[in-house]
């Protein structure tokens, strides 16, 4: 189909409004995002996905450098006989490297026609803007949780979760602090009624407690900011067991709430988090950096592909502030069911 007259009028208005907002004569030509608009774009991306507000996103000046520590992971109180008491940040050798990152969020002509006919021009612009920023925002998490490498040319078919876009948080810990990630097989067996075998766990609480006691050092173990990230496969297996045996209202409530707190920690299942991975950490320990001044945008109607494309280019990458405050069971090690 062709772009309808109403849809064309709407996208032209959207393009004009975008150009005005970014103070550029033509938003269909590549333009730099600088100054206050750089801050506004970052804020729009944060607002698109609630979970992004819980981690650490910041701009940095260099493509390579030392991790920007938030400076609040260890004790800050004491005394010194020779002067004022201070402690170091403890991130020597903990560095980051940003990679060229190119995003494209598109809307097919057919969808543009529906949007144009479904509401006001203002509503159309909102849908267009949210489509772009949400796609960009979700990809930060998609790559952050699943990225294992940074290929010169990425393959979205072979790597639909952005595994080859950049090295994400879990991969960085596996490479830089491998002792923080359990890779020996474990078995989550909520149906077990007898004696558990070695490496077998009946509850997620037991697995989380094991991570805390064996992988998280004492200085972080009781930090109130610690949370647990749990994959949806594990949550589902645990809830199914509880729901099947719940014959009283209190047990049914427990089944519905168990994914909110596990092992005494607030629990999250973030977007695109691997289904069988478990991580204990502080959310602000997960960093995503963008090089200041590298953001650029382009928004255009591409007739050959019958769609409107919003493009976003920058240098971006991931870092972990404190490796010791990240303890995990790798998804490759987790089996759901009894130990053979």
CSV table of C-alpha atoms in Angstrom, one decimal:
chain,number,residue,atom,x,y,z
A,1,UNK,CA,0.0,0.0,0.0
A,2,UNK,CA,1.0,3.7,-0.4
A,3,UNK,CA,1.3,6.1,2.5
A,4,UNK,CA,-2.2,7.7,2.9
A,5,UNK,CA,-2.7,11.4,2.6
A,6,UNK,CA,-3.7,11.7,6.2
A,7,UNK,CA,-0.7,9.7,7.4
A,8,UNK,CA,1.7,11.7,5.1
A,9,UNK,CA,0.4,14.9,6.6
A,10,UNK,CA,0.9,13.6,10.1
A,11,UNK,CA,4.5,12.4,9.5
A,12,UNK,CA,5.4,15.7,7.9
A,13,UNK,CA,4.1,17.5,11.0
A,14,UNK,CA,6.0,15.1,13.2
A,15,UNK,CA,9.2,15.7,11.1
A,16,UNK,CA,8.7,19.5,11.4
A,17,UNK,CA,8.1,19.3,15.1
A,18,UNK,CA,11.2,17.1,15.6
A,19,UNK,CA,13.4,19.5,13.6
A,20,UNK,CA,12.1,22.5,15.7
A,21,UNK,CA,12.7,20.6,18.9
A,22,UNK,CA,16.3,19.8,18.0
A,23,UNK,CA,16.9,23.2,16.3
A,24,UNK,CA,17.9,21.7,13.0
A,25,UNK,CA,16.6,22.7,9.5
A,26,UNK,CA,15.8,19.2,8.3
A,27,UNK,CA,15.4,16.2,10.6
A,28,UNK,CA,15.6,13.8,7.6
A,29,UNK,CA,19.3,14.7,7.4
A,30,UNK,CA,21.8,13.4,10.1
A,31,UNK,CA,22.0,16.0,12.9
A,32,UNK,CA,23.9,16.1,16.1
A,33,UNK,CA,22.1,16.0,19.5
A,34,UNK,CA,23.9,18.4,21.8
A,35,UNK,CA,23.3,20.6,24.8
A,36,UNK,CA,19.9,20.6,26.5
A,37,UNK,CA,18.4,18.3,23.8
A,38,UNK,CA,21.0,15.6,24.7
A,39,UNK,CA,19.7,15.7,28.3
A,40,UNK,CA,16.1,15.7,27.1
A,41,UNK,CA,16.7,12.7,24.8
A,42,UNK,CA,18.3,10.8,27.7
A,43,UNK,CA,15.4,11.7,30.0
A,44,UNK,CA,12.9,10.5,27.3
A,45,UNK,CA,14.7,7.2,27.0
A,46,UNK,CA,14.7,6.7,30.8
A,47,UNK,CA,11.0,7.5,31.0
A,48,UNK,CA,10.2,4.9,28.4
A,49,UNK,CA,11.2,1.9,30.5
A,50,UNK,CA,10.8,2.2,34.3
A,51,UNK,CA,13.6,-0.3,35.1
A,52,UNK,CA,16.2,2.0,33.4
A,53,UNK,CA,15.6,4.5,36.2
A,54,UNK,CA,16.9,2.0,38.8
A,55,UNK,CA,20.3,1.4,37.2
A,56,UNK,CA,23.1,3.8,36.5
A,57,UNK,CA,23.0,5.6,33.2
A,58,UNK,CA,25.5,8.5,32.6
A,59,UNK,CA,27.4,10.4,30.0
A,60,UNK,CA,31.2,10.1,29.9
A,61,UNK,CA,33.8,12.1,28.0
A,62,UNK,CA,36.1,9.4,26.7
A,63,UNK,CA,35.5,6.2,24.6
A,64,UNK,CA,37.8,4.3,27.0
A,65,UNK,CA,38.4,5.0,30.7
A,66,UNK,CA,38.0,3.9,34.3
A,67,UNK,CA,34.6,3.1,35.6
A,68,UNK,CA,32.9,6.1,37.1
A,69,UNK,CA,32.3,4.7,40.6
A,70,UNK,CA,29.1,5.9,42.4
A,71,UNK,CA,31.4,5.9,45.5
A,72,UNK,CA,28.9,4.3,48.0
A,73,UNK,CA,29.6,0.6,48.1
A,74,UNK,CA,31.9,0.4,51.1
A,75,UNK,CA,32.2,1.9,54.6
A,76,UNK,CA,32.7,5.6,54.7
A,77,UNK,CA,33.1,6.1,58.4
A,78,UNK,CA,36.2,5.7,60.7
A,79,UNK,CA,39.1,7.8,62.1
A,80,UNK,CA,42.8,8.3,61.5
A,81,UNK,CA,45.5,9.2,64.0
A,82,UNK,CA,47.3,11.3,61.3
A,83,UNK,CA,44.4,13.3,59.8
A,84,UNK,CA,40.9,13.0,58.4
A,85,UNK,CA,39.6,9.5,57.7
A,86,UNK,CA,39.1,8.5,54.0
A,87,UNK,CA,38.6,5.3,52.0
A,88,UNK,CA,39.5,4.6,48.4
A,89,UNK,CA,36.9,3.7,45.8
A,90,UNK,CA,38.5,0.3,45.1
A,91,UNK,CA,37.9,0.3,41.3
A,92,UNK,CA,41.6,0.2,40.1
A,93,UNK,CA,41.7,-1.6,36.9
A,94,UNK,CA,37.9,-1.6,36.5
A,95,UNK,CA,37.6,0.0,33.1
A,96,UNK,CA,35.1,0.4,30.3
A,97,UNK,CA,35.2,0.7,26.5
A,98,UNK,CA,32.4,2.2,24.4
A,99,UNK,CA,31.4,0.9,21.0
A,100,UNK,CA,29.8,2.5,18.0
A,101,UNK,CA,26.1,1.9,18.5
A,102,UNK,CA,23.4,2.4,15.8
A,103,UNK,CA,19.7,2.0,16.4
A,104,UNK,CA,16.8,2.2,14.0
A,105,UNK,CA,13.1,2.2,15.1
A,106,UNK,CA,10.7,2.0,12.2
A,107,UNK,CA,6.9,2.2,11.7
A,108,UNK,CA,5.4,0.6,8.5
A,109,UNK,CA,3.2,2.7,6.3
A,110,UNK,CA,0.2,0.5,7.2
A,111,UNK,CA,0.6,1.3,10.9
A,112,UNK,CA,1.1,5.0,10.1
A,113,UNK,CA,-2.2,5.0,8.3
A,114,UNK,CA,-4.0,3.4,11.3
A,115,UNK,CA,-2.4,5.8,13.7
A,116,UNK,CA,-3.3,8.8,11.5
A,117,UNK,CA,-7.0,7.7,11.4
A,118,UNK,CA,-7.3,6.7,15.0
A,119,UNK,CA,-6.9,10.0,16.8
A,120,UNK,CA,-5.6,13.5,16.7
A,121,UNK,CA,-2.3,14.8,15.2
A,122,UNK,CA,-1.0,15.3,18.7
A,123,UNK,CA,-1.8,11.6,19.6
A,124,UNK,CA,0.0,10.6,16.4
A,125,UNK,CA,3.1,12.5,17.4
A,126,UNK,CA,3.0,10.9,20.8
A,127,UNK,CA,2.8,7.4,19.3
A,128,UNK,CA,5.7,8.1,17.0
A,129,UNK,CA,7.9,9.6,19.7
A,130,UNK,CA,7.2,6.8,22.2
A,131,UNK,CA,7.8,4.1,19.6
A,132,UNK,CA,11.3,5.4,19.0
A,133,UNK,CA,12.3,6.1,22.5
A,134,UNK,CA,10.9,2.8,23.9
A,135,UNK,CA,12.7,0.8,21.2
A,136,UNK,CA,16.0,2.5,22.0
A,137,UNK,CA,15.4,2.1,25.8
A,138,UNK,CA,14.5,-1.6,25.6
A,139,UNK,CA,17.6,-2.3,23.6
A,140,UNK,CA,19.8,-1.0,26.4
A,141,UNK,CA,18.4,-3.7,28.6
A,142,UNK,CA,18.3,-6.4,25.8
A,143,UNK,CA,22.1,-5.9,25.1
A,144,UNK,CA,23.0,-5.2,28.8
A,145,UNK,CA,21.6,-8.6,30.0
A,146,UNK,CA,22.5,-10.7,26.9
A,147,UNK,CA,25.5,-9.1,25.2
A,148,UNK,CA,28.6,-11.3,24.9
A,149,UNK,CA,30.7,-9.6,22.2
A,150,UNK,CA,31.0,-6.6,19.9
A,151,UNK,CA,31.1,-7.7,16.3
A,152,UNK,CA,32.2,-5.3,13.5
A,153,UNK,CA,29.0,-6.3,11.7
A,154,UNK,CA,26.2,-7.5,13.8
A,155,UNK,CA,23.7,-10.2,12.8
A,156,UNK,CA,20.2,-9.6,14.3
A,157,UNK,CA,18.9,-12.9,12.9
A,158,UNK,CA,21.5,-15.1,14.6
A,159,UNK,CA,21.6,-12.8,17.7
A,160,UNK,CA,18.1,-11.5,18.3
A,161,UNK,CA,18.9,-10.4,21.8
A,162,UNK,CA,21.8,-8.3,20.7
A,163,UNK,CA,24.4,-10.8,21.8
A,164,UNK,CA,26.9,-9.4,19.3
A,165,UNK,CA,26.2,-5.7,19.8
A,166,UNK,CA,28.3,-5.2,23.0
A,167,UNK,CA,29.5,-7.0,26.1
A,168,UNK,CA,26.8,-6.7,28.8
A,169,UNK,CA,27.0,-6.7,32.6
A,170,UNK,CA,27.0,-10.5,33.1
A,171,UNK,CA,29.6,-11.1,30.4
A,172,UNK,CA,31.9,-8.4,31.9
A,173,UNK,CA,31.7,-10.1,35.3
A,174,UNK,CA,32.3,-13.6,33.8
A,175,UNK,CA,35.5,-12.2,32.1
A,176,UNK,CA,36.8,-9.9,34.8
A,177,UNK,CA,35.7,-11.7,38.0
A,178,UNK,CA,34.8,-15.3,37.0
A,179,UNK,CA,34.6,-16.4,40.6
A,180,UNK,CA,31.5,-14.3,41.1
A,181,UNK,CA,29.5,-16.4,38.6
A,182,UNK,CA,28.5,-20.0,39.5
A,183,UNK,CA,28.8,-22.3,36.4
A,184,UNK,CA,28.7,-25.7,38.0
A,185,UNK,CA,25.3,-27.4,37.4
A,186,UNK,CA,22.5,-26.9,39.9
A,187,UNK,CA,19.0,-28.3,39.9
A,188,UNK,CA,15.9,-26.4,40.9
A,189,UNK,CA,13.5,-29.1,41.9
A,190,UNK,CA,10.4,-27.6,43.6
A,191,UNK,CA,8.6,-31.0,43.4
A,192,UNK,CA,11.1,-32.8,45.6
A,193,UNK,CA,9.4,-34.3,48.7
A,194,UNK,CA,12.3,-36.3,50.2
A,195,UNK,CA,16.0,-35.6,50.7
A,196,UNK,CA,17.7,-33.2,48.3
A,197,UNK,CA,20.7,-34.4,46.4
A,198,UNK,CA,23.9,-32.3,46.4
A,199,UNK,CA,23.5,-29.3,44.1
A,200,UNK,CA,19.7,-29.7,44.3
A,201,UNK,CA,17.4,-26.9,45.6
A,202,UNK,CA,13.7,-27.0,46.4
A,203,UNK,CA,13.1,-23.2,46.6
A,204,UNK,CA,14.5,-20.1,45.0
A,205,UNK,CA,15.1,-18.7,48.5
A,206,UNK,CA,17.7,-21.4,49.0
A,207,UNK,CA,19.5,-20.6,45.8
A,208,UNK,CA,19.5,-16.9,46.6
A,209,UNK,CA,20.8,-17.5,50.1
A,210,UNK,CA,23.6,-19.7,48.7
A,211,UNK,CA,24.6,-16.9,46.4
A,212,UNK,CA,24.7,-14.4,49.2
A,213,UNK,CA,26.7,-16.6,51.5
A,214,UNK,CA,29.2,-17.9,49.0
A,215,UNK,CA,29.6,-15.1,46.4
A,216,UNK,CA,28.8,-11.8,48.1
A,217,UNK,CA,31.5,-10.6,50.6
A,218,UNK,CA,30.5,-9.6,54.1
A,219,UNK,CA,30.8,-5.8,53.4
A,220,UNK,CA,28.0,-6.1,50.9
A,221,UNK,CA,26.0,-9.0,52.1
A,222,UNK,CA,23.6,-7.1,54.3
A,223,UNK,CA,23.4,-3.9,52.3
A,224,UNK,CA,19.7,-2.9,52.1
A,225,UNK,CA,20.2,-2.0,48.4
A,226,UNK,CA,20.9,-5.6,47.4
A,227,UNK,CA,18.2,-7.1,45.2
A,228,UNK,CA,17.8,-10.4,43.3
A,229,UNK,CA,17.1,-10.6,39.5
A,230,UNK,CA,15.4,-13.8,38.6
A,231,UNK,CA,14.6,-15.2,35.2
A,232,UNK,CA,10.9,-15.8,34.3
A,233,UNK,CA,11.4,-19.6,33.7
A,234,UNK,CA,12.4,-20.0,37.4
A,235,UNK,CA,9.6,-17.8,38.6
A,236,UNK,CA,7.1,-19.8,36.6
A,237,UNK,CA,8.4,-23.1,37.8
A,238,UNK,CA,8.2,-22.0,41.5
A,239,UNK,CA,4.7,-20.4,41.1
A,240,UNK,CA,3.3,-23.4,39.4
A,241,UNK,CA,4.3,-25.6,42.2
A,242,UNK,CA,2.8,-23.3,44.8
A,243,UNK,CA,-0.4,-22.8,42.9
A,244,UNK,CA,-0.9,-26.5,42.4
A,245,UNK,CA,-0.7,-27.2,46.1
A,246,UNK,CA,-2.5,-24.0,47.3
A,247,UNK,CA,-5.8,-25.1,48.8
A,248,UNK,CA,-6.1,-22.2,51.2
A,249,UNK,CA,-6.3,-18.4,50.5
A,250,UNK,CA,-3.0,-17.7,52.4
A,251,UNK,CA,-1.1,-20.2,50.2
A,252,UNK,CA,-2.6,-18.7,47.1
A,253,UNK,CA,-1.5,-15.3,48.2
A,254,UNK,CA,2.0,-16.6,48.8
A,255,UNK,CA,2.2,-18.1,45.3
A,256,UNK,CA,1.2,-14.7,43.8
A,257,UNK,CA,3.7,-12.7,45.9
A,258,UNK,CA,6.7,-15.0,46.0
A,259,UNK,CA,8.3,-13.2,43.0
A,260,UNK,CA,8.3,-9.9,44.9
A,261,UNK,CA,10.7,-11.1,47.6
A,262,UNK,CA,13.1,-14.0,47.4
A,263,UNK,CA,15.6,-15.0,50.0
A,264,UNK,CA,14.8,-11.8,51.9
A,265,UNK,CA,15.6,-9.6,48.9
A,266,UNK,CA,13.3,-7.6,46.7
A,267,UNK,CA,13.0,-9.5,43.5
A,268,UNK,CA,12.8,-8.3,39.9
A,269,UNK,CA,12.4,-10.0,36.5
A,270,UNK,CA,13.6,-7.3,34.1
A,271,UNK,CA,12.8,-7.1,30.4
A,272,UNK,CA,14.9,-9.6,28.4
A,273,UNK,CA,16.5,-11.1,31.4
A,274,UNK,CA,17.5,-14.7,30.7
A,275,UNK,CA,14.9,-17.1,31.9
A,276,UNK,CA,17.1,-19.3,34.1
A,277,UNK,CA,19.7,-16.7,35.3
A,278,UNK,CA,19.8,-15.5,39.0
A,279,UNK,CA,21.8,-12.4,40.0
A,280,UNK,CA,22.2,-10.8,43.4
A,281,UNK,CA,23.5,-7.3,43.2
A,282,UNK,CA,22.7,-3.6,43.7
A,283,UNK,CA,20.8,-2.2,40.7
A,284,UNK,CA,23.0,1.0,40.7
A,285,UNK,CA,26.0,-1.4,40.3
A,286,UNK,CA,24.9,-1.9,36.7
A,287,UNK,CA,26.2,1.0,34.5
A,288,UNK,CA,25.5,2.1,30.9
A,289,UNK,CA,27.6,4.9,29.5
A,290,UNK,CA,27.2,7.1,26.4
A,291,UNK,CA,30.0,9.3,25.2
A,292,UNK,CA,28.9,12.9,25.5
A,293,UNK,CA,28.5,14.8,22.2
A,294,UNK,CA,28.3,11.6,20.0
A,295,UNK,CA,24.5,11.3,19.9
A,296,UNK,CA,23.0,12.0,16.5
A,297,UNK,CA,19.5,11.4,15.1
A,298,UNK,CA,17.8,11.1,11.7
A,299,UNK,CA,14.1,10.7,11.0
A,300,UNK,CA,12.9,10.0,7.5
A,301,UNK,CA,10.3,8.4,5.2
A,302,UNK,CA,12.0,5.5,3.3
A,303,UNK,CA,9.9,4.8,0.3
A,304,UNK,CA,11.9,1.7,-0.8
A,305,UNK,CA,11.0,0.0,2.5
A,306,UNK,CA,7.6,1.6,2.8
A,307,UNK,CA,8.2,2.8,6.4
A,308,UNK,CA,9.2,5.7,8.5
A,309,UNK,CA,12.6,5.3,10.2
A,310,UNK,CA,13.9,7.0,13.4
A,311,UNK,CA,17.7,6.5,13.7
A,312,UNK,CA,19.9,7.1,16.7
A,313,UNK,CA,23.7,6.8,16.6
A,314,UNK,CA,26.2,7.1,19.5
A,315,UNK,CA,29.1,5.6,21.3
A,316,UNK,CA,27.8,3.4,24.1
A,317,UNK,CA,28.8,0.6,26.4
A,318,UNK,CA,28.4,-1.2,29.7
A,319,UNK,CA,30.3,-1.4,33.0
A,320,UNK,CA,30.0,-2.9,36.5
A,321,UNK,CA,30.9,-0.6,39.4
A,322,UNK,CA,31.9,-3.3,41.9
A,323,UNK,CA,32.4,-6.9,40.7
A,324,UNK,CA,32.3,-8.3,44.3
A,325,UNK,CA,28.8,-6.9,44.7
A,326,UNK,CA,27.6,-9.0,41.8
A,327,UNK,CA,27.0,-12.7,42.5
A,328,UNK,CA,25.2,-14.9,40.0
A,329,UNK,CA,24.3,-18.4,38.8
A,330,UNK,CA,24.8,-18.5,35.1
A,331,UNK,CA,21.7,-19.7,33.1
A,332,UNK,CA,23.8,-22.4,31.4
A,333,UNK,CA,24.2,-24.0,34.9
A,334,UNK,CA,20.6,-24.1,35.9
A,335,UNK,CA,18.4,-27.1,35.3
A,336,UNK,CA,14.7,-27.2,36.3
A,337,UNK,CA,13.8,-30.6,37.6
A,338,UNK,CA,15.4,-33.4,39.6
A,339,UNK,CA,19.1,-34.2,39.5
A,340,UNK,CA,19.7,-37.3,37.4
